[in-house]
CSV table of C-alpha atoms in Angstrom, one decimal:
chain,number,residue,atom,x,y,z
A,17,MET,CA,-36.0,30.5,32.0
A,18,GLU,CA,-33.3,28.5,30.2
A,19,ILE,CA,-35.6,25.7,29.4
A,20,LYS,CA,-38.3,28.1,28.0
A,21,VAL,CA,-35.8,29.7,25.6
A,22,VAL,CA,-34.3,26.4,24.5
A,23,ARG,CA,-37.9,25.4,23.8
A,24,LYS,CA,-38.4,28.5,21.7
A,25,VAL,CA,-35.2,27.9,19.7
A,26,LEU,CA,-36.4,24.3,19.0
A,27,ASP,CA,-39.8,25.7,17.9
A,28,VAL,CA,-38.2,28.1,15.4
A,29,ASN,CA,-36.0,25.3,14.1
A,30,GLU,CA,-39.1,23.0,13.7
A,31,THR,CA,-40.9,25.7,11.6
A,32,ILE,CA,-37.9,26.1,9.3
A,33,ALA,CA,-37.4,22.4,9.1
A,34,LYS,CA,-41.0,22.0,7.9
A,35,GLN,CA,-40.4,24.6,5.2
A,36,ASN,CA,-37.2,22.8,4.1
A,37,ARG,CA,-39.2,19.5,4.0
A,38,LYS,CA,-41.8,21.0,1.8
A,39,MET,CA,-39.2,22.6,-0.6
A,40,PHE,CA,-37.4,19.3,-0.9
A,41,ALA,CA,-40.6,17.4,-1.5
A,42,GLU,CA,-41.6,19.8,-4.3
A,43,LYS,CA,-38.3,19.1,-5.9
A,44,LYS,CA,-38.5,15.4,-5.3
A,45,ILE,CA,-35.2,15.3,-3.5
A,46,PHE,CA,-34.5,12.6,-0.9
A,47,VAL,CA,-32.6,14.2,2.0
A,48,LEU,CA,-30.4,12.1,4.2
A,49,ASN,CA,-29.0,13.5,7.5
A,50,MET,CA,-25.7,11.6,8.3
A,51,MET,CA,-24.4,11.9,11.8
A,52,SER,CA,-21.7,10.3,14.0
A,53,SER,CA,-19.0,10.9,16.5
A,54,PRO,CA,-15.9,12.8,15.3
A,55,GLY,CA,-13.7,10.4,13.3
A,56,ALA,CA,-16.2,7.6,12.8
A,57,GLY,CA,-15.6,7.8,9.0
A,58,LYS,CA,-18.7,9.7,7.6
A,59,THR,CA,-16.6,11.4,4.9
A,60,THR,CA,-15.0,8.2,3.7
A,61,VAL,CA,-18.3,6.4,3.7
A,62,LEU,CA,-19.7,9.3,1.6
A,63,GLU,CA,-16.8,9.3,-0.8
A,64,LYS,CA,-17.2,5.6,-1.5
A,65,THR,CA,-21.0,5.8,-1.6
A,66,LEU,CA,-21.1,8.7,-4.1
A,67,ALA,CA,-18.6,6.8,-6.4
A,68,HIS,CA,-21.1,4.0,-6.6
A,69,ILE,CA,-24.4,5.8,-7.0
A,70,MET,CA,-23.4,8.7,-9.2
A,71,PRO,CA,-24.2,9.7,-11.9
A,72,GLU,CA,-27.5,7.6,-12.0
A,73,ILE,CA,-28.5,9.2,-8.7
A,74,ARG,CA,-27.9,12.9,-9.0
A,75,SER,CA,-26.3,13.7,-5.7
A,76,ALA,CA,-25.2,16.8,-3.7
A,77,VAL,CA,-23.7,17.2,-0.2
A,78,ILE,CA,-23.9,19.8,2.5
A,79,VAL,CA,-20.9,19.4,4.9
A,80,GLY,CA,-21.0,20.8,8.4
A,81,ASP,CA,-17.9,21.4,10.4
A,82,ILE,CA,-16.9,23.9,13.1
A,83,CYS,CA,-13.7,24.8,11.2
A,84,THR,CA,-11.8,23.8,8.0
A,85,THR,CA,-13.0,22.8,4.5
A,86,ASN,CA,-11.1,19.5,4.7
A,87,ASP,CA,-14.2,17.3,4.2
A,88,ALA,CA,-15.7,19.5,1.4
A,89,ASP,CA,-12.4,19.4,-0.4
A,90,ARG,CA,-12.4,15.6,-0.2
A,91,LEU,CA,-16.0,15.2,-1.3
A,92,ALA,CA,-15.8,17.7,-4.2
A,93,LYS,CA,-13.4,15.3,-5.9
A,94,THR,CA,-16.4,12.9,-6.3
A,95,GLY,CA,-17.9,15.4,-8.7
A,96,ALA,CA,-20.9,16.0,-6.5
A,97,PRO,CA,-21.7,19.7,-5.8
A,98,VAL,CA,-20.7,20.4,-2.2
A,99,VAL,CA,-21.6,23.3,0.1
A,100,GLN,CA,-19.4,23.6,3.2
A,101,VAL,CA,-21.0,25.1,6.3
A,102,ASN,CA,-18.5,26.3,9.0
A,103,THR,CA,-20.5,26.6,12.2
A,104,ASP,CA,-17.9,28.8,13.8
A,105,GLU,CA,-19.6,31.6,12.0
A,106,PHE,CA,-22.6,30.7,14.2
A,107,GLY,CA,-20.7,30.7,17.5
A,108,GLY,CA,-19.0,27.3,17.0
A,109,ASP,CA,-22.3,25.4,16.9
A,110,CYS,CA,-22.2,21.7,17.6
A,111,HIS,CA,-24.9,20.8,15.1
A,112,LEU,CA,-26.5,21.9,11.9
A,113,ALA,CA,-29.9,23.7,12.3
A,114,ALA,CA,-32.7,24.0,9.8
A,115,HIS,CA,-32.0,27.6,8.8
A,116,VAL,CA,-28.4,26.7,8.0
A,117,ILE,CA,-29.6,24.0,5.6
A,118,ALA,CA,-32.1,26.4,4.0
A,119,LYS,CA,-29.3,28.8,3.3
A,120,ALA,CA,-26.9,26.1,2.1
A,121,ALA,CA,-29.5,24.7,-0.3
A,122,GLU,CA,-29.5,28.0,-2.1
A,123,GLY,CA,-26.1,26.9,-3.4
A,124,PHE,CA,-27.5,24.0,-5.5
A,125,ASP,CA,-29.6,23.7,-8.6
A,126,LEU,CA,-32.4,21.7,-6.9
A,127,ASP,CA,-34.0,20.8,-10.2
A,128,ALA,CA,-30.9,18.8,-11.0
A,129,LEU,CA,-30.9,16.7,-7.9
A,130,ASP,CA,-32.3,13.3,-6.7
A,131,LEU,CA,-30.4,13.1,-3.4
A,132,LEU,CA,-29.0,15.6,-0.9
A,133,ILE,CA,-26.8,14.2,1.8
A,134,VAL,CA,-26.1,16.3,4.8
A,135,GLU,CA,-22.9,15.4,6.6
A,136,ASN,CA,-23.6,16.8,10.1
A,137,VAL,CA,-21.0,18.1,12.6
A,138,GLY,CA,-19.2,15.2,14.3
A,139,ASN,CA,-21.1,14.8,17.5
A,140,LEU,CA,-23.2,11.9,18.8
A,141,VAL,CA,-25.4,14.1,21.0
A,142,CYS,CA,-26.7,17.5,19.8
A,143,PRO,CA,-27.4,16.9,16.0
A,144,ALA,CA,-30.0,14.2,17.0
A,145,GLU,CA,-32.1,17.0,18.6
A,146,PHE,CA,-32.4,19.2,15.5
A,147,ASP,CA,-34.8,18.4,12.6
A,148,ILE,CA,-33.3,19.9,9.4
A,149,GLY,CA,-36.2,18.8,7.1
A,150,GLU,CA,-34.6,15.5,6.1
A,151,ASP,CA,-36.4,12.4,5.0
A,152,ALA,CA,-34.2,10.0,6.9
A,153,ARG,CA,-31.3,10.0,9.3
A,154,ALA,CA,-28.4,7.6,9.5
A,155,VAL,CA,-25.7,7.2,12.1
A,156,VAL,CA,-22.2,6.0,11.5
A,157,LEU,CA,-20.6,4.2,14.4
A,158,SER,CA,-17.0,3.1,14.2
A,159,VAL,CA,-16.3,-0.4,15.7
A,160,THR,CA,-13.4,1.3,17.6
A,161,GLU,CA,-15.8,3.2,19.7
A,162,GLY,CA,-16.9,0.2,21.8
A,163,GLU,CA,-20.2,-1.7,22.1
A,164,ASP,CA,-22.0,0.5,24.6
A,165,LYS,CA,-22.5,3.7,22.6
A,166,PRO,CA,-26.1,3.0,21.5
A,167,VAL,CA,-27.2,2.7,25.1
A,168,LYS,CA,-25.1,5.7,26.2
A,169,TYR,CA,-26.4,7.9,23.4
A,170,PRO,CA,-29.8,6.5,22.9
A,171,LEU,CA,-31.5,9.5,21.2
A,172,MET,CA,-29.1,9.3,18.3
A,173,PHE,CA,-30.0,5.7,17.6
A,174,ARG,CA,-33.7,6.3,18.3
A,175,VAL,CA,-34.0,9.0,15.6
A,176,CYS,CA,-32.1,7.1,12.9
A,177,GLU,CA,-33.5,4.7,10.2
A,178,ALA,CA,-30.1,3.3,9.4
A,179,ALA,CA,-26.9,2.6,11.4
A,180,LEU,CA,-23.6,1.9,9.7
A,181,LEU,CA,-21.1,0.0,11.8
A,182,ASN,CA,-17.9,1.2,10.1
A,183,LYS,CA,-14.2,0.2,10.1
A,184,THR,CA,-15.0,-3.6,10.3
A,185,ASP,CA,-11.6,-4.1,8.7
A,186,LEU,CA,-10.2,-3.4,12.2
A,187,LEU,CA,-12.2,-6.1,13.9
A,188,PRO,CA,-9.4,-8.7,14.0
A,189,HIS,CA,-7.3,-6.2,16.0
A,190,LEU,CA,-10.0,-5.2,18.6
A,191,ASP,CA,-11.4,-6.6,21.8
A,192,TYR,CA,-14.9,-6.0,20.5
A,193,ASP,CA,-18.1,-7.9,20.1
A,194,ILE,CA,-20.2,-6.6,17.1
A,195,LYS,CA,-23.1,-8.8,18.2
A,196,THR,CA,-23.4,-7.0,21.5
A,197,THR,CA,-23.3,-3.6,19.7
A,198,ILE,CA,-26.2,-4.7,17.4
A,199,GLU,CA,-28.2,-6.0,20.4
A,200,ASN,CA,-27.6,-2.6,22.1
A,201,ILE,CA,-28.8,-0.8,18.9
A,202,CYS,CA,-31.9,-2.9,18.7
A,203,GLN,CA,-32.6,-2.4,22.4
A,204,VAL,CA,-33.1,1.4,21.8
A,205,ASN,CA,-34.5,1.0,18.2
A,206,SER,CA,-35.8,-2.3,17.0
A,207,ASP,CA,-36.8,-0.8,13.5
A,208,ILE,CA,-33.4,0.4,12.5
A,209,SER,CA,-31.5,-1.2,9.6
A,210,VAL,CA,-27.9,-2.1,10.6
A,211,PHE,CA,-25.1,-2.3,8.0
A,212,GLU,CA,-21.7,-3.7,8.9
A,213,VAL,CA,-19.3,-1.9,6.5
A,214,SER,CA,-15.7,-1.0,6.0
A,215,ALA,CA,-15.4,2.3,4.1
A,216,LYS,CA,-11.8,1.5,3.5
A,217,THR,CA,-12.3,-1.9,1.8
A,218,GLU,CA,-16.0,-1.3,0.8
A,219,ASP,CA,-16.7,-4.6,2.5
A,220,GLY,CA,-20.5,-4.8,3.2
A,221,PHE,CA,-21.3,-1.8,1.0
A,222,GLY,CA,-23.8,-3.8,-1.2
A,223,PRO,CA,-26.8,-3.8,1.3
A,224,TRP,CA,-26.1,-0.2,2.3
A,225,LEU,CA,-26.2,1.0,-1.3
A,226,ASP,CA,-29.3,-1.1,-1.9
A,227,TRP,CA,-31.0,0.6,1.1
A,228,LEU,CA,-30.0,4.1,-0.1
A,229,ARG,CA,-31.1,3.5,-3.7
A,230,ARG,CA,-34.4,2.1,-2.5
A,231,ARG,CA,-35.1,5.1,-0.3
A,232,VAL,CA,-34.2,7.5,-3.1
A,233,GLU,CA,-36.6,5.7,-5.5
A,234,GLN,CA,-39.4,5.6,-2.9
A,235,LYS,CA,-39.4,9.4,-2.5
A,236,PRO,CA,-42.8,10.3,-4.1
B,4,MET,CA,-32.2,37.0,21.8
B,5,GLU,CA,-30.8,33.5,21.7
B,6,ILE,CA,-27.2,34.7,22.0
B,7,LYS,CA,-28.1,36.9,25.0
B,8,VAL,CA,-29.6,34.0,26.9
B,9,VAL,CA,-26.7,31.7,26.0
B,10,ARG,CA,-24.5,34.4,27.4
B,11,LYS,CA,-26.5,34.5,30.6
B,12,VAL,CA,-26.3,30.7,31.0
B,13,LEU,CA,-22.5,30.9,30.5
B,14,ASP,CA,-22.3,33.7,33.1
B,15,VAL,CA,-24.2,31.7,35.7
B,16,ASN,CA,-21.9,28.7,34.9
B,17,GLU,CA,-18.8,31.0,35.3
B,18,THR,CA,-20.0,32.1,38.8
B,19,ILE,CA,-20.6,28.6,40.1
B,20,ALA,CA,-17.3,27.4,38.5
B,21,LYS,CA,-15.5,30.1,40.5
B,22,GLN,CA,-17.1,28.8,43.7
B,23,ASN,CA,-16.1,25.2,42.8
B,24,ARG,CA,-12.5,26.4,42.2
B,25,LYS,CA,-12.4,28.1,45.6
B,26,MET,CA,-13.8,25.1,47.4
B,27,PHE,CA,-11.4,22.7,45.7
B,28,ALA,CA,-8.5,25.1,46.5
B,29,GLU,CA,-9.4,25.2,50.2
B,30,LYS,CA,-9.4,21.4,50.2
B,31,LYS,CA,-6.1,21.3,48.2
B,32,ILE,CA,-7.7,19.0,45.6
B,33,PHE,CA,-6.3,19.0,42.1
B,34,VAL,CA,-9.2,18.8,39.6
B,35,LEU,CA,-8.7,17.4,36.1
B,36,ASN,CA,-11.5,17.7,33.5
B,37,MET,CA,-11.1,14.9,30.9
B,38,MET,CA,-12.8,15.2,27.6
B,39,SER,CA,-13.0,13.3,24.3
B,40,SER,CA,-15.2,12.0,21.5
B,41,PRO,CA,-17.4,9.1,22.4
B,42,GLY,CA,-15.3,5.9,22.4
B,43,ALA,CA,-11.9,7.5,22.5
B,44,GLY,CA,-11.0,5.5,25.5
B,45,LYS,CA,-11.4,7.9,28.5
B,46,THR,CA,-12.7,5.2,30.9
B,47,THR,CA,-9.9,2.7,30.1
B,48,VAL,CA,-7.3,5.5,30.4
B,49,LEU,CA,-8.7,6.3,33.8
B,50,GLU,CA,-8.9,2.7,35.0
B,51,LYS,CA,-5.3,2.1,34.2
B,52,THR,CA,-4.2,5.5,35.5
B,53,LEU,CA,-6.0,5.0,38.9
B,54,ALA,CA,-4.4,1.6,39.2
B,55,HIS,CA,-0.9,3.3,39.1
B,56,ILE,CA,-1.4,6.4,41.2
B,57,MET,CA,-3.6,5.0,44.0
B,58,PRO,CA,-3.4,4.8,46.9
B,59,GLU,CA,-0.5,7.4,47.2
B,60,ILE,CA,-2.7,9.9,45.4
B,61,ARG,CA,-6.1,9.8,47.0
B,62,SER,CA,-8.4,9.9,44.0
B,63,ALA,CA,-12.1,10.2,43.2
B,64,VAL,CA,-14.0,10.4,39.9
B,65,ILE,CA,-17.2,12.1,38.7
B,66,VAL,CA,-18.4,10.4,35.5
B,67,GLY,CA,-20.8,12.2,33.2
B,68,ASP,CA,-23.0,10.3,30.8
B,69,ILE,CA,-26.3,10.9,29.2
B,70,CYS,CA,-27.5,7.5,30.1
B,71,THR,CA,-26.2,4.3,31.9
B,72,THR,CA,-23.9,3.7,34.8
B,73,ASN,CA,-21.5,1.6,32.7
B,74,ASP,CA,-18.5,3.8,33.2
B,75,ALA,CA,-19.1,4.3,36.9
B,76,ASP,CA,-19.4,0.6,37.4
B,77,ARG,CA,-16.1,0.0,35.7
B,78,LEU,CA,-14.3,2.8,37.6
B,79,ALA,CA,-15.7,1.8,41.0
B,80,LYS,CA,-13.7,-1.5,40.6
B,81,THR,CA,-10.5,0.6,41.0
B,82,GLY,CA,-11.5,1.4,44.6
B,83,ALA,CA,-11.8,5.1,43.9
B,84,PRO,CA,-15.0,6.7,45.1
B,85,VAL,CA,-17.2,7.4,42.0
B,86,VAL,CA,-20.2,9.6,41.5
B,87,GLN,CA,-22.2,9.1,38.3
B,88,VAL,CA,-24.0,12.0,36.7
B,89,ASN,CA,-26.7,11.1,34.2
B,90,THR,CA,-27.4,14.2,32.2
B,91,ASP,CA,-30.7,12.9,30.9
B,92,GLU,CA,-32.0,14.2,34.2
B,93,PHE,CA,-31.0,17.6,32.9
B,94,GLY,CA,-32.6,17.2,29.5
B,95,GLY,CA,-29.9,15.0,27.9
B,96,ASP,CA,-27.2,17.6,28.3
B,97,CYS,CA,-24.2,17.2,26.1
B,98,HIS,CA,-21.7,18.5,28.7
B,99,LEU,CA,-21.2,18.7,32.4
B,100,ALA,CA,-21.9,22.2,33.9
B,101,ALA,CA,-20.4,23.7,37.0
B,102,HIS,CA,-23.6,23.3,39.1
B,103,VAL,CA,-23.6,19.6,38.3
B,104,ILE,CA,-20.1,19.2,39.6
B,105,ALA,CA,-20.9,21.2,42.8
B,106,LYS,CA,-23.8,18.8,43.5
B,107,ALA,CA,-21.8,15.7,42.6
B,108,ALA,CA,-18.9,16.8,44.9
B,109,GLU,CA,-21.2,16.6,47.9
B,110,GLY,CA,-20.9,12.8,47.4
B,111,PHE,CA,-17.2,12.8,48.5
B,112,ASP,CA,-15.3,13.3,51.7
B,113,LEU,CA,-13.2,16.2,50.2
B,114,ASP,CA,-10.8,16.1,53.1
B,115,ALA,CA,-9.7,12.6,52.1
B,116,LEU,CA,-8.8,13.6,48.5
B,117,ASP,CA,-5.8,14.8,46.6
B,118,LEU,CA,-7.2,14.4,43.1
B,119,LEU,CA,-10.7,14.6,41.5
B,120,ILE,CA,-11.0,13.5,37.9
B,121,VAL,CA,-14.1,14.5,36.0
B,122,GLU,CA,-14.8,12.2,33.1
B,123,ASN,CA,-17.0,14.5,30.9
B,124,VAL,CA,-19.7,13.5,28.5
B,125,GLY,CA,-18.2,12.1,25.2
B,126,ASN,CA,-18.3,15.1,23.0
B,127,LEU,CA,-15.5,17.0,21.3
B,128,VAL,CA,-17.5,20.3,21.1
B,129,CYS,CA,-19.7,21.4,23.9
B,130,PRO,CA,-17.8,20.4,27.1
B,131,ALA,CA,-14.9,22.6,26.0
B,132,GLU,CA,-17.2,25.7,26.4
B,133,PHE,CA,-18.0,25.0,30.1
B,134,ASP,CA,-15.7,25.9,33.0
B,135,ILE,CA,-16.5,23.5,35.8
B,136,GLY,CA,-13.9,24.9,38.3
B,137,GLU,CA,-11.1,22.5,37.3
B,138,ASP,CA,-7.4,23.2,37.5
B,139,ALA,CA,-6.5,21.6,34.2
B,140,ARG,CA,-8.2,20.0,31.2
B,141,ALA,CA,-7.0,17.0,29.2
B,142,VAL,CA,-8.4,15.6,25.9
B,143,VAL,CA,-8.1,12.0,24.8
B,144,LEU,CA,-8.0,11.5,21.0
B,145,SER,CA,-8.0,8.1,19.6
B,146,VAL,CA,-5.7,7.5,16.7
B,147,THR,CA,-8.6,5.9,14.8
B,148,GLU,CA,-10.3,9.3,14.7
B,149,GLY,CA,-7.9,10.6,12.0
B,150,GLU,CA,-5.3,13.4,11.9
B,151,ASP,CA,-7.5,16.4,11.3
B,152,LYS,CA,-9.6,16.5,14.5
B,153,PRO,CA,-7.4,19.2,16.3
B,154,VAL,CA,-8.0,21.7,13.4
B,155,LYS,CA,-11.7,20.7,13.0
B,156,TYR,CA,-12.4,21.0,16.8
B,157,PRO,CA,-9.8,23.7,17.7
B,158,LEU,CA,-11.5,25.0,20.9
B,159,MET,CA,-11.2,21.6,22.6
B,160,PHE,CA,-7.4,21.5,21.9
B,161,ARG,CA,-7.0,25.2,22.8
B,162,VAL,CA,-8.5,24.8,26.3
B,163,CYS,CA,-6.5,21.7,27.2
B,164,GLU,CA,-3.1,21.4,28.9
B,165,ALA,CA,-2.6,17.8,27.9
B,166,ALA,CA,-3.6,15.7,24.9
B,167,LEU,CA,-3.5,11.9,25.0
B,168,LEU,CA,-3.2,10.2,21.7
B,169,ASN,CA,-4.8,6.8,22.6
B,170,LYS,CA,-5.0,3.4,21.0
B,171,THR,CA,-1.5,3.5,19.6
B,172,ASP,CA,-1.6,-0.3,19.6
B,173,LEU,CA,-3.7,0.0,16.5
B,174,LEU,CA,-1.2,2.1,14.6
B,175,PRO,CA,0.2,-0.8,12.5
B,176,HIS,CA,-3.4,-1.4,11.1
B,177,LEU,CA,-4.2,2.2,10.2
B,178,ASP,CA,-3.5,4.6,7.4
B,179,TYR,CA,-2.6,7.3,9.9
B,180,ASP,CA,0.3,9.7,10.4
B,181,ILE,CA,0.7,10.5,14.1
B,182,LYS,CA,3.2,13.2,13.3
B,183,THR,CA,0.6,15.1,11.3
B,184,THR,CA,-1.8,14.9,14.2
B,185,ILE,CA,0.8,16.3,16.6
B,186,GLU,CA,1.6,19.1,14.2
B,187,ASN,CA,-2.2,19.9,14.0
B,188,ILE,CA,-2.4,19.9,17.8
B,189,CYS,CA,0.5,22.3,18.1
B,190,GLN,CA,-0.9,24.5,15.4
B,191,VAL,CA,-3.9,25.3,17.6
B,192,ASN,CA,-2.0,25.1,20.9
B,193,SER,CA,1.7,25.2,21.0
B,194,ASP,CA,1.9,24.9,24.9
B,195,ILE,CA,0.0,21.6,25.2
B,196,SER,CA,1.7,18.4,26.4
B,197,VAL,CA,1.1,15.5,24.1
B,198,PHE,CA,1.3,11.9,25.2
B,199,GLU,CA,1.2,8.9,22.9
B,200,VAL,CA,-0.4,6.1,24.8
B,201,SER,CA,-2.2,2.8,24.5
B,202,ALA,CA,-4.6,2.3,27.4
B,203,LYS,CA,-4.8,-1.3,26.4
B,204,THR,CA,-1.1,-2.1,26.7
B,205,GLU,CA,-0.2,0.8,28.9
B,206,ASP,CA,2.5,1.7,26.4
B,207,GLY,CA,3.6,5.3,26.9
B,208,PHE,CA,1.9,5.6,30.2
B,209,GLY,CA,5.1,6.7,32.1
B,210,PRO,CA,5.3,10.3,30.9
B,211,TRP,CA,1.5,10.8,31.3
B,212,LEU,CA,1.6,9.5,34.9
B,213,ASP,CA,4.6,11.7,35.6
B,214,TRP,CA,2.7,14.7,34.3
B,215,LEU,CA,-0.3,13.9,36.4
B,216,ARG,CA,1.7,13.3,39.6
B,217,ARG,CA,3.6,16.6,39.1
B,218,ARG,CA,0.4,18.6,38.5
B,219,VAL,CA,-1.2,17.1,41.7
B,220,GLU,CA,2.0,17.9,43.7
B,221,GLN,CA,2.1,21.4,42.4
B,222,LYS,CA,-1.3,22.2,43.6
B,223,PRO,CA,-0.6,24.8,46.4
């Protein structure tokens, strides 16, 4: 009974995700779904990323959080249009669903955008299960989270095209082997692009920004 | 429709949680549900905690992960009996539910236990919604996760009796204000006990171990 209904919820989500994908394709907007554990540094990565790619790439952000507008307030300072979704209005949801993205997208002038970044709810499990109509998914993993997360949360790494290993500035202070992490990522997804970055110092940002620019340009 | 069925799932969980609570009460076992984001350091906190409290406090652990037995392998070295639950057998569940705990508890000699610690799936959202029949809940928050997590994930901090701010050994290398974090925690739950600890160095472990020992002794 439970499984059947969950199946139905996912089917409805799939239908709306397809509509989103069609709408974004018509407007030639590249949509990136960014996911991570709480506190992995998604918002700081986005702040620094937007500072580099705007205004050439006309960007907007949908920010998902259970509560607060903290992240939207930070991202609005970049000059990008931002829509904050608080999932506590939807029962404290642990992920963003396709219908939430459809509603949030109404807040933008879609004709004036090349890129829409969705900063999902901080959660390494549930968001990976929900298609929101994106073109690509990226996961941010902080090096403070340990080497084994890719094999413990394989679905997240399986559905992503890019993985950012963030907070590399802390590496000298950790008992942590970044090679093992990358091996673990490749074990669950050998096609993923891995970027070692520090959102604080912007170390390693070049290859990540190149990847993002290329993906936006490739959008037909 | 969706909400109704979710309600029903939670009702069934509630019923089994009550049965668990009764069973653990009869056996005079104190049950602690430990939750956190992925990579906040639950397993290391537990390794160090068990080394201090055993064998005086006869302890066992149920470890929840979507995949792998990494954490169970680490915890088994403490000498405590450990049961690993892999939620991918339950559709990759993002939390431990009461029926899973009931099943896992069959793996222990309950007459030989004073304390059962449940290391929940790494997730700051969903586990907070599921009563598993525990006596108390504790959340581990790494200082690398930033100051705002308590207000962004308020339910987790509202349902917990204790919060461990872990990885304090990294404080000198972070732009982070622990006072602000504690204020944020108290804003959502003024009754919670906060412990500043480093599972790596065991700094600050005294008050946390005192709290745990007292709670185990208080179990009628």
